[in-house]
PDB file of C-alpha atoms and ligand atoms in Angstrom:
ATOM      1  CA  MET A 393     -29.631  -9.397 -14.526  1.00 44.00           C
ATOM      2  CA  SER A 394     -29.185  -6.646 -17.142  1.00 47.00           C
ATOM      3  CA  GLU A 395     -25.868  -4.790 -17.379  1.00 54.00           C
ATOM      4  CA  ASP A 396     -27.530  -1.681 -15.929  1.00 60.00           C
ATOM      5  CA  HIS A 397     -27.926  -3.445 -12.599  1.00 71.00           C
ATOM      6  CA  GLN A 398     -24.387  -4.792 -12.260  1.00 75.00           C
ATOM      7  CA  GLU A 399     -22.441  -3.711  -9.196  1.00 76.00           C
ATOM      8  CA  PRO A 400     -19.642  -1.273 -10.073  1.00 76.00           C
ATOM      9  CA  GLU A 401     -16.186  -2.862 -10.046  1.00 87.00           C
ATOM     10  CA  PRO A 402     -14.209  -2.125  -6.855  1.00 94.00           C
ATOM     11  CA  VAL A 403     -11.319   0.243  -7.539  1.00 98.00           C
ATOM     12  CA  VAL A 404      -8.161   0.914  -5.554  1.00 98.00           C
ATOM     13  CA  GLY A 405      -5.938   3.954  -6.127  1.00 98.00           C
ATOM     14  CA  ILE A 406      -2.152   3.610  -6.093  1.00 99.00           C
ATOM     15  CA  LEU A 407       0.067   6.646  -5.618  1.00 98.00           C
ATOM     16  CA  GLY A 408       3.397   5.756  -7.184  1.00 98.00           C
ATOM     17  CA  ALA A 409       3.929   3.624 -10.298  1.00 98.00           C
ATOM     18  CA  GLY A 410       7.421   2.356  -9.503  1.00 98.00           C
ATOM     19  CA  ARG A 411       8.539  -1.129  -8.455  1.00 98.00           C
ATOM     20  CA  ALA A 412       6.164  -1.464  -5.502  1.00 98.00           C
ATOM     21  CA  GLY A 413       3.158   0.393  -6.970  1.00 98.00           C
ATOM     22  CA  THR A 414       3.108  -1.628 -10.199  1.00 98.00           C
ATOM     23  CA  ALA A 415       3.620  -4.966  -8.360  1.00 98.00           C
ATOM     24  CA  PHE A 416       0.617  -4.165  -6.124  1.00 98.00           C
ATOM     25  CA  ALA A 417      -1.346  -3.109  -9.224  1.00 98.00           C
ATOM     26  CA  ARG A 418      -0.642  -6.376 -11.093  1.00 98.00           C
ATOM     27  CA  THR A 419      -1.619  -8.435  -8.064  1.00 98.00           C
ATOM     28  CA  MET A 420      -4.864  -6.499  -7.549  1.00 98.00           C
ATOM     29  CA  LEU A 421      -5.762  -6.667 -11.237  1.00 98.00           C
ATOM     30  CA  SER A 422      -5.249 -10.453 -11.197  1.00 96.00           C
ATOM     31  CA  ALA A 423      -7.626 -10.593  -8.230  1.00 96.00           C
ATOM     32  CA  GLY A 424     -10.340  -8.703 -10.143  1.00 95.00           C
ATOM     33  CA  ILE A 425      -9.780  -5.312  -8.521  1.00 97.00           C
ATOM     34  CA  ALA A 426      -9.559  -2.335 -10.867  1.00 98.00           C
ATOM     35  CA  VAL A 427      -6.628   0.030 -10.328  1.00 98.00           C
ATOM     36  CA  ASP A 428      -6.154   3.766 -10.827  1.00 98.00           C
ATOM     37  CA  ILE A 429      -2.481   4.693 -10.614  1.00 98.00           C
ATOM     38  CA  CYS A 430      -0.385   7.859 -10.852  1.00 98.00           C
ATOM     39  CA  SER A 431       3.187   9.071 -10.725  1.00 98.00           C
ATOM     40  CA  THR A 432       4.947  12.373 -11.333  1.00 98.00           C
ATOM     41  CA  ARG A 433       4.251  11.856 -15.043  1.00 97.00           C
ATOM     42  CA  PRO A 434       1.017  12.952 -16.727  1.00 98.00           C
ATOM     43  CA  PRO A 435      -1.385  10.049 -17.421  1.00 98.00           C
ATOM     44  CA  LYS A 436      -0.599  10.061 -21.135  1.00 97.00           C
ATOM     45  CA  ALA A 437       3.125   9.767 -20.478  1.00 96.00           C
ATOM     46  CA  LEU A 438       2.498   6.973 -17.954  1.00 98.00           C
ATOM     47  CA  GLN A 439       0.530   4.868 -20.427  1.00 97.00           C
ATOM     48  CA  HIS A 440       3.510   3.203 -22.112  1.00 95.00           C
ATOM     49  CA  HIS A 441       5.141   2.336 -18.759  1.00 97.00           C
ATOM     50  CA  LEU A 442       1.883   0.749 -17.574  1.00 98.00           C
ATOM     51  CA  LYS A 443       1.526  -1.314 -20.749  1.00 98.00           C
ATOM     52  CA  ILE A 444       4.739  -3.035 -19.672  1.00 98.00           C
ATOM     53  CA  TYR A 445       4.567  -3.023 -15.874  1.00 98.00           C
ATOM     54  CA  ALA A 446       0.848  -2.996 -15.000  1.00 98.00           C
ATOM     55  CA  PRO A 447      -1.296  -3.727 -18.065  1.00 98.00           C
ATOM     56  CA  GLY A 448      -4.916  -2.860 -17.322  1.00 98.00           C
ATOM     57  CA  ALA A 449      -4.176  -0.211 -14.688  1.00 98.00           C
ATOM     58  CA  ARG A 450      -5.708   3.184 -15.501  1.00 98.00           C
ATOM     59  CA  PRO A 451      -3.311   6.153 -15.410  1.00 98.00           C
ATOM     60  CA  VAL A 452      -4.726   9.252 -13.694  1.00 98.00           C
ATOM     61  CA  TRP A 453      -3.493  12.570 -12.378  1.00 98.00           C
ATOM     62  CA  PRO A 454      -2.424  12.504  -8.695  1.00 98.00           C
ATOM     63  CA  ALA A 455      -5.321  14.836  -7.789  1.00 98.00           C
ATOM     64  CA  GLU A 456      -7.731  12.217  -9.231  1.00 98.00           C
ATOM     65  CA  ILE A 457      -6.262   9.212  -7.422  1.00 98.00           C
ATOM     66  CA  ALA A 458      -9.075   8.891  -4.863  1.00 98.00           C
ATOM     67  CA  GLU A 459     -12.012   9.817  -7.096  1.00 98.00           C
ATOM     68  CA  ARG A 460     -13.113   6.406  -8.400  1.00 98.00           C
ATOM     69  CA  THR A 461     -12.277   4.418  -5.273  1.00 98.00           C
ATOM     70  CA  LEU A 462     -14.319   6.836  -3.153  1.00 98.00           C
ATOM     71  CA  SER A 463     -17.318   6.723  -5.496  1.00 97.00           C
ATOM     72  CA  GLN A 464     -17.198   2.986  -6.385  1.00 94.00           C
ATOM     73  CA  GLY A 465     -15.585   1.610  -3.238  1.00 93.00           C
ATOM     74  CA  PRO A 466     -13.728   0.588  -1.172  1.00 96.00           C
ATOM     75  CA  GLY A 467     -12.184   4.069  -0.757  1.00 98.00           C
ATOM     76  CA  ILE A 468      -8.609   2.770  -0.465  1.00 98.00           C
ATOM     77  CA  VAL A 469      -5.440   4.438  -1.786  1.00 99.00           C
ATOM     78  CA  VAL A 470      -1.985   2.845  -1.461  1.00 99.00           C
ATOM     79  CA  LEU A 471       0.921   5.206  -0.787  1.00 99.00           C
ATOM     80  CA  ALA A 472       3.881   3.762  -2.732  1.00 99.00           C
ATOM     81  CA  VAL A 473       6.040   6.872  -3.133  1.00 98.00           C
ATOM     82  CA  PRO A 474       9.543   7.030  -1.570  1.00 98.00           C
ATOM     83  CA  GLN A 475       9.459   8.839   1.775  1.00 98.00           C
ATOM     84  CA  GLU A 476      11.960  11.420   0.552  1.00 98.00           C
ATOM     85  CA  GLU A 477       9.306  12.596  -1.955  1.00 98.00           C
ATOM     86  CA  LEU A 478       6.429  12.879   0.503  1.00 98.00           C
ATOM     87  CA  ASP A 479       6.506  16.688   0.731  1.00 98.00           C
ATOM     88  CA  GLU A 480       5.371  16.621  -2.911  1.00 98.00           C
ATOM     89  CA  VAL A 481       2.293  14.514  -2.135  1.00 98.00           C
ATOM     90  CA  ASP A 482      -0.660  16.780  -1.352  1.00 98.00           C
ATOM     91  CA  PRO A 483      -2.723  15.377   1.575  1.00 98.00           C
ATOM     92  CA  GLN A 484      -5.848  16.707  -0.187  1.00 98.00           C
ATOM     93  CA  TRP A 485      -5.401  14.072  -2.916  1.00 98.00           C
ATOM     94  CA  VAL A 486      -6.247  11.320  -0.422  1.00 98.00           C
ATOM     95  CA  SER A 487      -8.692  13.152   1.818  1.00 98.00           C
ATOM     96  CA  GLY A 488     -11.474  10.874   3.094  1.00 98.00           C
ATOM     97  CA  THR A 489      -9.725   7.653   2.055  1.00 98.00           C
ATOM     98  CA  VAL A 490      -8.278   4.712   3.900  1.00 98.00           C
ATOM     99  CA  LEU A 491      -4.605   5.308   3.085  1.00 99.00           C
ATOM    100  CA  ILE A 492      -2.340   2.259   3.073  1.00 99.00           C
ATOM    101  CA  ASP A 493       1.128   3.377   4.092  1.00 98.00           C
ATOM    102  CA  ALA A 494       3.332   0.946   2.163  1.00 99.00           C
ATOM    103  CA  THR A 495       6.440   3.125   2.550  1.00 98.00           C
ATOM    104  CA  ASN A 496       9.686   2.446   4.389  1.00 98.00           C
ATOM    105  CA  THR A 497      12.410   4.566   5.943  1.00 97.00           C
ATOM    106  CA  TRP A 498      15.837   4.080   4.393  1.00 96.00           C
ATOM    107  CA  HIS A 499      18.629   5.818   6.210  1.00 87.00           C
ATOM    108  CA  HIS A 500      20.325   6.996   3.003  1.00 90.00           C
ATOM    109  CA  GLU A 501      17.171   8.953   2.024  1.00 94.00           C
ATOM    110  CA  PRO A 502      16.974  12.623   3.024  1.00 96.00           C
ATOM    111  CA  LEU A 503      13.580  12.774   4.725  1.00 97.00           C
ATOM    112  CA  PRO A 504      11.113  15.660   4.986  1.00 98.00           C
ATOM    113  CA  GLY A 505      11.596  17.468   8.339  1.00 97.00           C
ATOM    114  CA  TRP A 506       8.286  16.258   9.851  1.00 98.00           C
ATOM    115  CA  LEU A 507       9.246  12.666   9.107  1.00 97.00           C
ATOM    116  CA  GLN A 508      12.854  12.979  10.226  1.00 97.00           C
ATOM    117  CA  ALA A 509      11.628  14.397  13.564  1.00 96.00           C
ATOM    118  CA  ALA A 510       9.528  11.265  14.176  1.00 95.00           C
ATOM    119  CA  VAL A 511      12.355   8.951  13.149  1.00 94.00           C
ATOM    120  CA  ASP A 512      14.738  10.819  15.505  1.00 95.00           C
ATOM    121  CA  GLU A 513      12.263  10.142  18.313  1.00 95.00           C
ATOM    122  CA  GLN A 514      12.277   6.455  17.309  1.00 93.00           C
ATOM    123  CA  LEU A 515       8.581   6.597  16.437  1.00 95.00           C
ATOM    124  CA  PRO A 516       7.226   4.416  13.636  1.00 96.00           C
ATOM    125  CA  SER A 517       7.215   6.453  10.419  1.00 97.00           C
ATOM    126  CA  SER A 518       3.533   5.608   9.891  1.00 98.00           C
ATOM    127  CA  MET A 519       2.665   7.742  12.937  1.00 97.00           C
ATOM    128  CA  ALA A 520       4.222  10.792  11.284  1.00 98.00           C
ATOM    129  CA  ILE A 521       2.444   9.879   8.039  1.00 98.00           C
ATOM    130  CA  ALA A 522      -0.870   9.628   9.923  1.00 98.00           C
ATOM    131  CA  GLY A 523      -0.258  13.149  11.260  1.00 98.00           C
ATOM    132  CA  ARG A 524       0.655  14.518   7.850  1.00 98.00           C
ATOM    133  CA  PHE A 525      -2.286  12.834   6.064  1.00 98.00           C
ATOM    134  CA  GLY A 526      -4.714  13.661   8.845  1.00 97.00           C
ATOM    135  CA  THR A 527      -7.851  13.660   6.678  1.00 97.00           C
ATOM    136  CA  ALA A 528      -7.279  10.002   5.747  1.00 98.00           C
ATOM    137  CA  GLN A 529      -7.335   6.905   7.972  1.00 98.00           C
ATOM    138  CA  VAL A 530      -3.759   5.621   7.760  1.00 98.00           C
ATOM    139  CA  VAL A 531      -3.159   1.870   7.824  1.00 98.00           C
ATOM    140  CA  LYS A 532       0.325   0.337   7.749  1.00 98.00           C
ATOM    141  CA  ALA A 533       0.376  -2.585   5.312  1.00 99.00           C
ATOM    142  CA  LEU A 534       2.106  -4.040   2.217  1.00 98.00           C
ATOM    143  CA  ASN A 535       5.469  -2.473   3.129  1.00 98.00           C
ATOM    144  CA  HIS A 536       7.173  -5.634   4.392  1.00 98.00           C
ATOM    145  CA  ILE A 537       7.013  -7.708   1.201  1.00 98.00           C
ATOM    146  CA  SER A 538       9.393  -7.086  -1.707  1.00 98.00           C
ATOM    147  CA  HIS A 539       8.024  -6.154  -5.132  1.00 98.00           C
ATOM    148  CA  HIS A 540       9.864  -9.250  -6.453  1.00 96.00           C
ATOM    149  CA  GLU A 541       7.677 -11.502  -4.345  1.00 98.00           C
ATOM    150  CA  VAL A 542       4.211  -9.931  -4.269  1.00 98.00           C
ATOM    151  CA  GLU A 543       2.732 -11.548  -7.384  1.00 97.00           C
ATOM    152  CA  GLN A 544       4.402 -14.905  -6.980  1.00 97.00           C
ATOM    153  CA  ALA A 545       3.465 -15.170  -3.277  1.00 98.00           C
ATOM    154  CA  ALA A 546      -0.165 -14.166  -3.797  1.00 98.00           C
ATOM    155  CA  ALA A 547      -2.423 -17.232  -3.640  1.00 97.00           C
ATOM    156  CA  PRO A 548      -6.033 -16.052  -3.806  1.00 95.00           C
ATOM    157  CA  HIS A 549      -7.314 -19.588  -4.435  1.00 95.00           C
ATOM    158  CA  ALA A 550      -5.447 -21.189  -1.521  1.00 97.00           C
ATOM    159  CA  ALA A 551      -6.872 -21.647   1.977  1.00 96.00           C
ATOM    160  CA  HIS A 552      -5.796 -18.867   4.334  1.00 95.00           C
ATOM    161  CA  GLU A 553      -3.573 -21.164   6.406  1.00 93.00           C
ATOM    162  CA  GLN A 554      -1.545 -21.971   3.272  1.00 96.00           C
ATOM    163  CA  ARG A 555      -0.987 -18.347   2.311  1.00 98.00           C
ATOM    164  CA  ARG A 556       1.846 -15.988   3.172  1.00 98.00           C
ATOM    165  CA  ALA A 557       0.843 -13.830   6.142  1.00 98.00           C
ATOM    166  CA  LEU A 558       0.995 -10.047   5.900  1.00 98.00           C
ATOM    167  CA  ALA A 559       0.588  -7.730   8.878  1.00 98.00           C
ATOM    168  CA  VAL A 560      -1.844  -4.822   9.114  1.00 98.00           C
ATOM    169  CA  ALA A 561      -1.733  -2.086  11.776  1.00 98.00           C
ATOM    170  CA  ALA A 562      -4.097   0.860  12.261  1.00 98.00           C
ATOM    171  CA  ASP A 563      -5.764   2.842  15.003  1.00 98.00           C
ATOM    172  CA  ASP A 564      -9.175   2.717  13.328  1.00 98.00           C
ATOM    173  CA  ASP A 565     -10.799  -0.718  13.509  1.00 98.00           C
ATOM    174  CA  ASP A 566     -12.978  -0.227  10.412  1.00 98.00           C
ATOM    175  CA  ALA A 567     -10.070   1.006   8.277  1.00 98.00           C
ATOM    176  CA  ARG A 568      -7.885  -1.882   9.466  1.00 98.00           C
ATOM    177  CA  GLY A 569     -10.697  -4.319   8.634  1.00 98.00           C
ATOM    178  CA  GLN A 570     -11.127  -2.894   5.128  1.00 98.00           C
ATOM    179  CA  VAL A 571      -7.420  -3.243   4.412  1.00 98.00           C
ATOM    180  CA  MET A 572      -7.390  -6.785   5.797  1.00 98.00           C
ATOM    181  CA  GLN A 573     -10.167  -7.607   3.352  1.00 98.00           C
ATOM    182  CA  LEU A 574      -8.150  -6.159   0.460  1.00 98.00           C
ATOM    183  CA  VAL A 575      -4.993  -8.044   1.539  1.00 98.00           C
ATOM    184  CA  SER A 576      -7.058 -11.227   1.656  1.00 98.00           C
ATOM    185  CA  GLN A 577      -8.561 -10.566  -1.809  1.00 97.00           C
ATOM    186  CA  MET A 578      -5.023 -10.092  -3.112  1.00 98.00           C
ATOM    187  CA  GLY A 579      -4.192 -13.625  -1.944  1.00 98.00           C
ATOM    188  CA  PHE A 580      -2.499 -13.236   1.440  1.00 98.00           C
ATOM    189  CA  ASP A 581      -3.449 -14.088   5.013  1.00 98.00           C
ATOM    190  CA  PRO A 582      -3.920 -10.718   6.765  1.00 98.00           C
ATOM    191  CA  VAL A 583      -2.884 -10.565  10.436  1.00 98.00           C
ATOM    192  CA  SER A 584      -3.999  -7.676  12.616  1.00 98.00           C
ATOM    193  CA  LEU A 585      -1.267  -6.204  14.804  1.00 97.00           C
ATOM    194  CA  GLY A 586      -3.715  -3.758  16.410  1.00 97.00           C
ATOM    195  CA  PRO A 587      -2.959  -0.018  16.549  1.00 98.00           C
ATOM    196  CA  LEU A 588      -0.535   1.868  14.314  1.00 97.00           C
ATOM    197  CA  PRO A 589       2.478   1.932  16.716  1.00 96.00           C
ATOM    198  CA  ALA A 590       2.434  -1.899  16.722  1.00 97.00           C
ATOM    199  CA  GLY A 591       3.449  -1.674  13.058  1.00 97.00           C
ATOM    200  CA  ARG A 592       7.003  -0.895  14.239  1.00 96.00           C
ATOM    201  CA  ILE A 593       7.872  -4.588  13.779  1.00 97.00           C
ATOM    202  CA  MET A 594       6.986  -4.307  10.067  1.00 98.00           C
ATOM    203  CA  GLU A 595       9.755  -1.770   9.392  1.00 97.00           C
ATOM    204  CA  PRO A 596      13.054  -2.605   7.619  1.00 97.00           C
ATOM    205  CA  ASP A 597      14.929  -3.304  10.880  1.00 94.00           C
ATOM    206  CA  GLY A 598      12.046  -5.367  12.271  1.00 96.00           C
ATOM    207  CA  PRO A 599      11.495  -9.135  12.359  1.00 97.00           C
ATOM    208  CA  LEU A 600       8.731  -9.268   9.725  1.00 98.00           C
ATOM    209  CA  PHE A 601      10.557  -7.404   6.987  1.00 98.00           C
ATOM    210  CA  ASN A 602      10.918  -9.389   3.751  1.00 97.00           C
ATOM    211  CA  ARG A 603      10.402 -12.682   5.566  1.00 97.00           C
ATOM    212  CA  PRO A 604       7.948 -15.193   4.147  1.00 97.00           C
ATOM    213  CA  LEU A 605       6.027 -15.987   7.316  1.00 97.00           C
ATOM    214  CA  SER A 606       2.934 -18.015   8.018  1.00 96.00           C
ATOM    215  CA  ARG A 607       0.310 -16.597  10.386  1.00 96.00           C
ATOM    216  CA  GLN A 608       1.713 -18.720  13.224  1.00 96.00           C
ATOM    217  CA  ASP A 609       5.298 -17.524  12.622  1.00 95.00           C
ATOM    218  CA  LEU A 610       4.155 -13.933  12.411  1.00 97.00           C
ATOM    219  CA  LEU A 611       2.100 -14.113  15.604  1.00 96.00           C
ATOM    220  CA  ARG A 612       5.251 -15.068  17.564  1.00 95.00           C
ATOM    221  CA  TRP A 613       6.405 -11.482  17.135  1.00 94.00           C
ATOM    222  CA  VAL A 614       3.142  -9.917  18.289  1.00 90.00           C
ATOM    223  CA  ARG A 615       2.864  -8.864  21.925  1.00 74.00           C
TER     224      ARG A 615
HETATM  225  N1  LIG B1552      10.409  -1.902  -4.019  1.00 74.74           N
HETATM  226  C1  LIG B1552       9.864  -2.734  -3.121  1.00 74.74           C
HETATM  227  O1  LIG B1552      10.093  -3.953  -3.129  1.00 74.74           O
HETATM  228  C2  LIG B1552       8.925  -2.185  -2.076  1.00 74.74           C
HETATM  229  C3  LIG B1552       8.019  -3.048  -1.448  1.00 74.74           C
HETATM  230  C4  LIG B1552       7.161  -2.533  -0.473  1.00 74.74           C
HETATM  231  C5  LIG B1552       7.260  -1.184  -0.134  1.00 74.74           C
HETATM  232  N2  LIG B1552       8.162  -0.375  -0.772  1.00 74.74           N
HETATM  233  C6  LIG B1552       8.233   1.046  -0.389  1.00 74.74           C
HETATM  234  O2  LIG B1552       7.430   1.783  -1.330  1.00 74.74           O
HETATM  235  C7  LIG B1552       8.036   3.075  -1.569  1.00 74.74           C
HETATM  236  C8  LIG B1552       8.296   3.204  -3.071  1.00 74.74           C
HETATM  237  O3  LIG B1552       9.277   2.258  -3.421  1.00 74.74           O
HETATM  238  P1  LIG B1552       9.568   1.817  -4.930  1.00 74.74           P
HETATM  239  O4  LIG B1552      10.632   0.797  -4.838  1.00 74.74           O
HETATM  240  O5  LIG B1552       8.314   1.489  -5.636  1.00 74.74           O
HETATM  241  O6  LIG B1552      10.147   3.186  -5.533  1.00 74.74           O
HETATM  242  P2  LIG B1552      10.382   3.564  -7.076  1.00 74.74           P
HETATM  243  O7  LIG B1552      10.532   2.321  -7.877  1.00 74.74           O
HETATM  244  O8  LIG B1552      11.462   4.574  -7.082  1.00 74.74           O
HETATM  245  O9  LIG B1552       9.002   4.267  -7.516  1.00 74.74           O
HETATM  246  C9  LIG B1552       8.535   5.450  -6.912  1.00 74.74           C
HETATM  247  C10 LIG B1552       7.308   5.935  -7.638  1.00 74.74           C
HETATM  248  O10 LIG B1552       6.794   7.080  -6.927  1.00 74.74           O
HETATM  249  C11 LIG B1552       6.465   8.070  -7.885  1.00 74.74           C
HETATM  250  N3  LIG B1552       6.449   9.401  -7.276  1.00 74.74           N
HETATM  251  C12 LIG B1552       7.481  10.107  -6.750  1.00 74.74           C
HETATM  252  N4  LIG B1552       7.041  11.300  -6.312  1.00 74.74           N
HETATM  253  C13 LIG B1552       5.707  11.339  -6.568  1.00 74.74           C
HETATM  254  C14 LIG B1552       4.700  12.324  -6.377  1.00 74.74           C
HETATM  255  N5  LIG B1552       4.976  13.504  -5.810  1.00 74.74           N
HETATM  256  N6  LIG B1552       3.438  12.057  -6.781  1.00 74.74           N
HETATM  257  C15 LIG B1552       3.141  10.872  -7.384  1.00 74.74           C
HETATM  258  N7  LIG B1552       4.060   9.895  -7.587  1.00 74.74           N
HETATM  259  C16 LIG B1552       5.329  10.131  -7.194  1.00 74.74           C
HETATM  260  C17 LIG B1552       7.529   7.938  -8.956  1.00 74.74           C
HETATM  261  O11 LIG B1552       7.073   8.613 -10.106  1.00 74.74           O
HETATM  262  P3  LIG B1552       7.882   8.586 -11.519  1.00 74.74           P
HETATM  263  O12 LIG B1552       7.738   7.165 -12.016  1.00 74.74           O
HETATM  264  O13 LIG B1552       7.133   9.570 -12.352  1.00 74.74           O
HETATM  265  O14 LIG B1552       9.289   8.965 -11.180  1.00 74.74           O
HETATM  266  C18 LIG B1552       7.588   6.412  -9.077  1.00 74.74           C
HETATM  267  O15 LIG B1552       6.562   5.951  -9.944  1.00 74.74           O
HETATM  268  C19 LIG B1552       9.324   3.107  -0.725  1.00 74.74           C
HETATM  269  O16 LIG B1552       9.068   3.753   0.503  1.00 74.74           O
HETATM  270  C20 LIG B1552       9.630   1.638  -0.501  1.00 74.74           C
HETATM  271  O17 LIG B1552      10.404   1.367   0.646  1.00 74.74           O
HETATM  272  C21 LIG B1552       8.980  -0.851  -1.751  1.00 74.74           C
END
């Protein structure tokens, strides 16, 4: 087949180029997924940081984070910005995407009012994020594994039963399925928890957080 007829490379956008964002980027790049990534810094200023922490990732402006993934597929953006900064993230940047909420609530962080209100009501933070980013389909995933472990635990060539299991929760079945496919491509065994509120067990005080679980172990916590 000539080059003209090659399928475009799948691209995922990552909002946040810190510890988590760059660990996800390296793991995706190793799995053959192209990555657009942004931070508060202009793309040019981000270039040097990416050479060290996520070589091969393409720095973009935040407002461009969804462009390539929406046009080339699969239309997924990962939110890897601390929750205390979320008022600075414009929901328009991720409009029309499947938005992976990889964030966590830390009680020392001063939260935006809309998020603090949900936390005070003991709701999962992803429900508040789904309300805030209402033009995206929010899927809770990738938040319960540490950046130290992502690359080393990823085993894209291993059988699913030998991989580390990672949970995925979302109200929309198609969006949840797309994220499960990405998690699998990255080298994990994706386990559906069902709707977004079920993702409560993925949070820092929950039983899945930072624990290397197999699918069977993980399913013990699912009701
Ligand atoms: N660290 C982990 O092991 C891990 C694992 C899974 C999930 N998480 C969760 O992921 C979130 C981020 O954690 P982290 O450890 O990666 O934090 P971090 O190392 O502090 O990195 C945060 C990144 O977000 C960027 N950022 C902040 N405001 C932004 C904005 N308005 N627009 C675009 N980018 C913005 C920062 O930009 P600059 O670089 O320009 O400052 C930085 O690149 C937290 O909720 C955390 O709980 C963390």
